[in-house]
Amino acid sequence: MRARRGTARPVWRWTAVRVAVPAGLLCWLVLAAGCSPGEPPAPVPVTAGASPGRNAADDAATVSGAPRVTVPRDPGRLAGCHPSTELLGPGLVVPSTASPTTGAAGSGCSWTGPSPSGTGRGFLLRADVRAAGLDGTHRARDLFRAFRTGEVDGLPSVVTSPEGDPSCSLHVATSDDTSLTVQVGPVPDPCAVATRAASRLLAALPPR
């Protein structure tokens, strides 16, 4: 009599898989969480279902919760330092300190503001035009130390600096797919200075 053979059972083996996180992404996450003055955070990629380029009257907000811009403006006039320097005027920045800025998040200009006492180094002010609206900023809201929504001259805005901080990062949507970021510091009441600077720049932007 032959011995009855049993059914062979499969043997499962687990293999450890390591996922490498690009150094650039890790650095961006650290900078975005700190939100220190300097390079504005890069826009977060928009997933399927969000359409930041739309201005539909029946769609008041994007998937992330960013308000739609009903009357978009063209930020092209702010390219380079010369137009922005004239718009801000000598009362807000020192024109001779204008320096072009470029980066992954956009391009613009930075200046030194006048010293309150008339001597020594004043505060720093930077304005960048970004090829992204506030949708990405809303998606990354948990990475910032603060997230306060509002408006500047009727346009949706977000402040990503805590109250009482010596610096301020103000983001204003000029359309659903473009925005203006103004960073100021260190100076007393930096967000008031940032709002005043943004208002002067926005006043020169024509509707598109």
Coordinates of C-alpha atoms in Angstrom, one line a residue:
M1 CA 0.0 0.0 0.0
R2 CA 1.3 3.4 -1.0
A3 CA 1.6 6.2 1.6
R4 CA -0.9 9.0 0.9
R5 CA 0.8 12.3 0.1
G6 CA -0.5 15.5 1.7
T7 CA -1.1 18.7 -0.1
A8 CA 1.9 21.0 -0.2
R9 CA 1.4 24.3 1.6
P10 CA 2.8 27.5 0.1
V11 CA 5.5 29.2 2.1
W12 CA 5.2 33.0 2.4
R13 CA 8.3 35.1 2.7
W14 CA 8.3 38.7 3.6
T15 CA 10.8 41.0 2.0
A16 CA 11.7 44.4 3.6
V17 CA 11.4 47.3 1.1
R18 CA 13.1 50.6 1.8
V19 CA 11.6 53.8 0.4
A20 CA 14.1 56.5 -0.2
V21 CA 12.9 60.1 0.4
P22 CA 14.6 62.6 -1.9
A23 CA 16.7 65.1 0.1
G24 CA 15.1 68.0 -1.6
L25 CA 11.6 67.0 -0.5
L26 CA 12.8 66.4 3.1
C27 CA 14.4 69.9 3.1
W28 CA 11.3 71.5 1.7
L29 CA 9.1 69.9 4.4
V30 CA 11.5 71.2 7.1
L31 CA 11.5 74.8 5.7
A32 CA 7.8 74.8 5.2
A33 CA 7.2 73.8 8.8
G34 CA 9.4 76.5 10.1
C35 CA 8.2 79.0 7.6
S36 CA 11.2 81.3 8.2
P37 CA 11.7 84.5 6.1
G38 CA 13.5 83.7 2.8
E39 CA 12.5 81.2 0.2
P40 CA 8.7 80.9 0.0
P41 CA 7.4 77.3 0.2
A42 CA 7.0 75.6 -3.2
P43 CA 3.5 74.9 -4.3
V44 CA 2.1 71.5 -3.5
P45 CA 1.1 69.4 -6.6
V46 CA -2.6 69.5 -7.3
T47 CA -4.2 66.1 -7.5
A48 CA -7.0 65.0 -9.8
G49 CA -10.3 66.6 -9.1
A50 CA -8.9 70.1 -8.3
S51 CA -8.9 72.7 -11.0
P52 CA -7.1 75.8 -9.8
G53 CA -7.3 77.5 -13.2
R54 CA -11.1 77.7 -13.1
N55 CA -13.1 80.8 -12.1
A56 CA -16.5 79.2 -12.1
A57 CA -19.2 81.4 -10.6
D58 CA -20.9 78.4 -9.1
D59 CA -17.7 77.0 -7.4
A60 CA -16.8 79.2 -4.5
A61 CA -13.7 77.2 -3.4
T62 CA -11.2 74.6 -4.6
V63 CA -11.1 71.1 -3.2
S64 CA -8.6 72.2 -0.6
G65 CA -10.8 75.0 0.6
A66 CA -9.0 77.9 -1.0
P67 CA -11.5 80.6 -2.1
R68 CA -11.9 81.2 -5.9
V69 CA -10.7 84.5 -7.3
T70 CA -13.7 86.0 -9.0
V71 CA -11.8 89.0 -10.5
P72 CA -8.3 87.7 -11.3
R73 CA -5.4 90.1 -11.9
D74 CA -2.3 89.8 -14.1
P75 CA 0.9 89.9 -12.0
G76 CA 3.1 90.2 -15.0
R77 CA 3.8 93.8 -14.3
L78 CA 5.7 92.9 -11.2
A79 CA 8.4 91.0 -13.1
G80 CA 11.8 92.4 -12.2
C81 CA 12.7 94.9 -9.5
H82 CA 12.1 98.2 -11.3
P83 CA 8.3 98.4 -11.4
S84 CA 7.9 97.0 -7.9
T85 CA 10.5 99.5 -6.5
E86 CA 8.6 102.4 -7.9
L87 CA 5.3 101.1 -6.6
L88 CA 6.5 100.6 -3.0
G89 CA 8.2 104.0 -3.0
P90 CA 11.0 105.3 -0.8
G91 CA 8.7 105.5 2.3
L92 CA 8.5 101.7 2.5
V93 CA 11.8 100.5 1.0
V94 CA 15.2 101.9 0.2
P95 CA 15.2 101.9 -3.7
S96 CA 19.0 101.4 -4.0
T97 CA 18.8 98.1 -2.1
A98 CA 16.6 96.4 -4.8
S99 CA 17.9 92.9 -5.6
P100 CA 16.2 90.4 -8.0
T101 CA 15.2 87.0 -6.5
T102 CA 14.6 83.7 -8.1
G103 CA 13.7 80.3 -6.8
A104 CA 11.5 77.2 -7.2
A105 CA 8.5 79.0 -5.8
G106 CA 8.7 82.1 -8.1
S107 CA 10.6 85.2 -8.9
G108 CA 10.5 88.8 -7.6
C109 CA 12.6 91.3 -5.7
S110 CA 13.9 92.0 -2.2
W111 CA 14.8 95.3 -0.5
T112 CA 16.0 96.7 2.8
G113 CA 13.5 98.9 4.5
P114 CA 14.5 102.2 6.2
S115 CA 15.8 101.9 9.7
P116 CA 13.4 103.2 12.3
S117 CA 16.1 105.3 14.0
G118 CA 17.6 106.4 10.7
T119 CA 20.8 104.6 11.4
G120 CA 21.9 101.0 11.1
R121 CA 20.3 98.2 9.1
G122 CA 16.6 98.2 8.5
F123 CA 14.2 95.4 8.0
L124 CA 14.1 93.1 4.9
L125 CA 11.1 93.0 2.5
R126 CA 10.7 90.5 -0.3
A127 CA 7.9 90.1 -2.9
D128 CA 7.6 87.1 -5.2
V129 CA 5.2 86.3 -7.9
R130 CA 4.3 82.6 -7.9
A131 CA 2.9 80.4 -10.7
A132 CA 0.5 78.9 -8.3
G133 CA -2.6 80.0 -6.5
L134 CA -3.4 79.5 -2.8
D135 CA -4.7 75.9 -3.4
G136 CA -1.3 74.4 -2.7
T137 CA -0.9 76.6 0.4
H138 CA -4.2 75.4 1.8
R139 CA -3.2 71.8 1.1
A140 CA 0.0 72.3 3.1
R141 CA -1.7 74.1 6.0
D142 CA -0.6 71.6 8.6
L143 CA 3.1 72.2 7.7
F144 CA 3.0 75.9 8.8
R145 CA 3.3 77.2 12.3
A146 CA 0.2 79.3 11.7
F147 CA -2.5 79.6 9.1
R148 CA -4.8 82.7 9.2
T149 CA -7.1 83.3 6.2
G150 CA -8.3 86.8 5.2
E151 CA -8.4 89.3 2.3
V152 CA -6.2 92.0 0.9
D153 CA -8.1 94.5 -1.3
G154 CA -10.8 91.9 -1.9
L155 CA -8.4 89.1 -2.8
P156 CA -8.1 85.9 -0.7
S157 CA -5.0 85.8 1.5
V158 CA -3.2 83.6 4.0
V159 CA -0.7 84.5 6.7
T160 CA 1.6 81.7 7.7
S161 CA 3.4 83.4 10.6
P162 CA 2.3 83.3 14.2
E163 CA 1.0 86.4 15.9
G164 CA 3.7 88.2 17.8
D165 CA 6.4 86.9 15.5
P166 CA 9.0 89.5 14.3
S167 CA 8.5 88.4 10.7
C168 CA 5.5 87.9 8.5
S169 CA 4.8 85.7 5.4
L170 CA 1.7 86.9 3.6
H171 CA 0.3 85.1 0.5
V172 CA -2.3 86.8 -1.7
A173 CA -4.1 85.0 -4.6
T174 CA -4.0 87.2 -7.8
S175 CA -5.9 84.4 -9.6
D176 CA -6.7 80.7 -9.1
D177 CA -3.3 79.8 -10.5
T178 CA -1.0 82.8 -9.5
S179 CA -0.2 84.5 -6.2
L180 CA 1.9 87.2 -4.6
T181 CA 4.0 86.4 -1.5
V182 CA 5.3 89.2 0.6
Q183 CA 7.7 88.5 3.5
V184 CA 8.8 91.1 6.0
G185 CA 11.0 91.1 9.1
P186 CA 12.3 91.7 11.6
V187 CA 10.1 94.8 12.4
P188 CA 7.4 95.6 14.9
D189 CA 3.9 94.6 13.5
P190 CA 5.4 92.9 10.4
C191 CA 2.1 91.8 8.9
A192 CA 0.9 95.4 8.8
V193 CA 3.9 96.3 6.8
A194 CA 3.5 93.2 4.6
T195 CA -0.2 94.1 4.0
R196 CA 0.7 97.7 3.1
A197 CA 3.3 96.5 0.6
A198 CA 1.0 94.0 -0.9
S199 CA -1.8 96.6 -1.3
R200 CA 0.5 99.0 -3.2
L201 CA 1.7 96.2 -5.5
L202 CA -1.8 94.9 -6.2
A203 CA -3.2 98.3 -6.9
A204 CA -1.1 98.4 -10.1
L205 CA -2.2 95.0 -11.4
P206 CA -4.9 95.2 -14.2
P207 CA -7.7 92.6 -14.3
R208 CA -7.2 89.8 -16.8

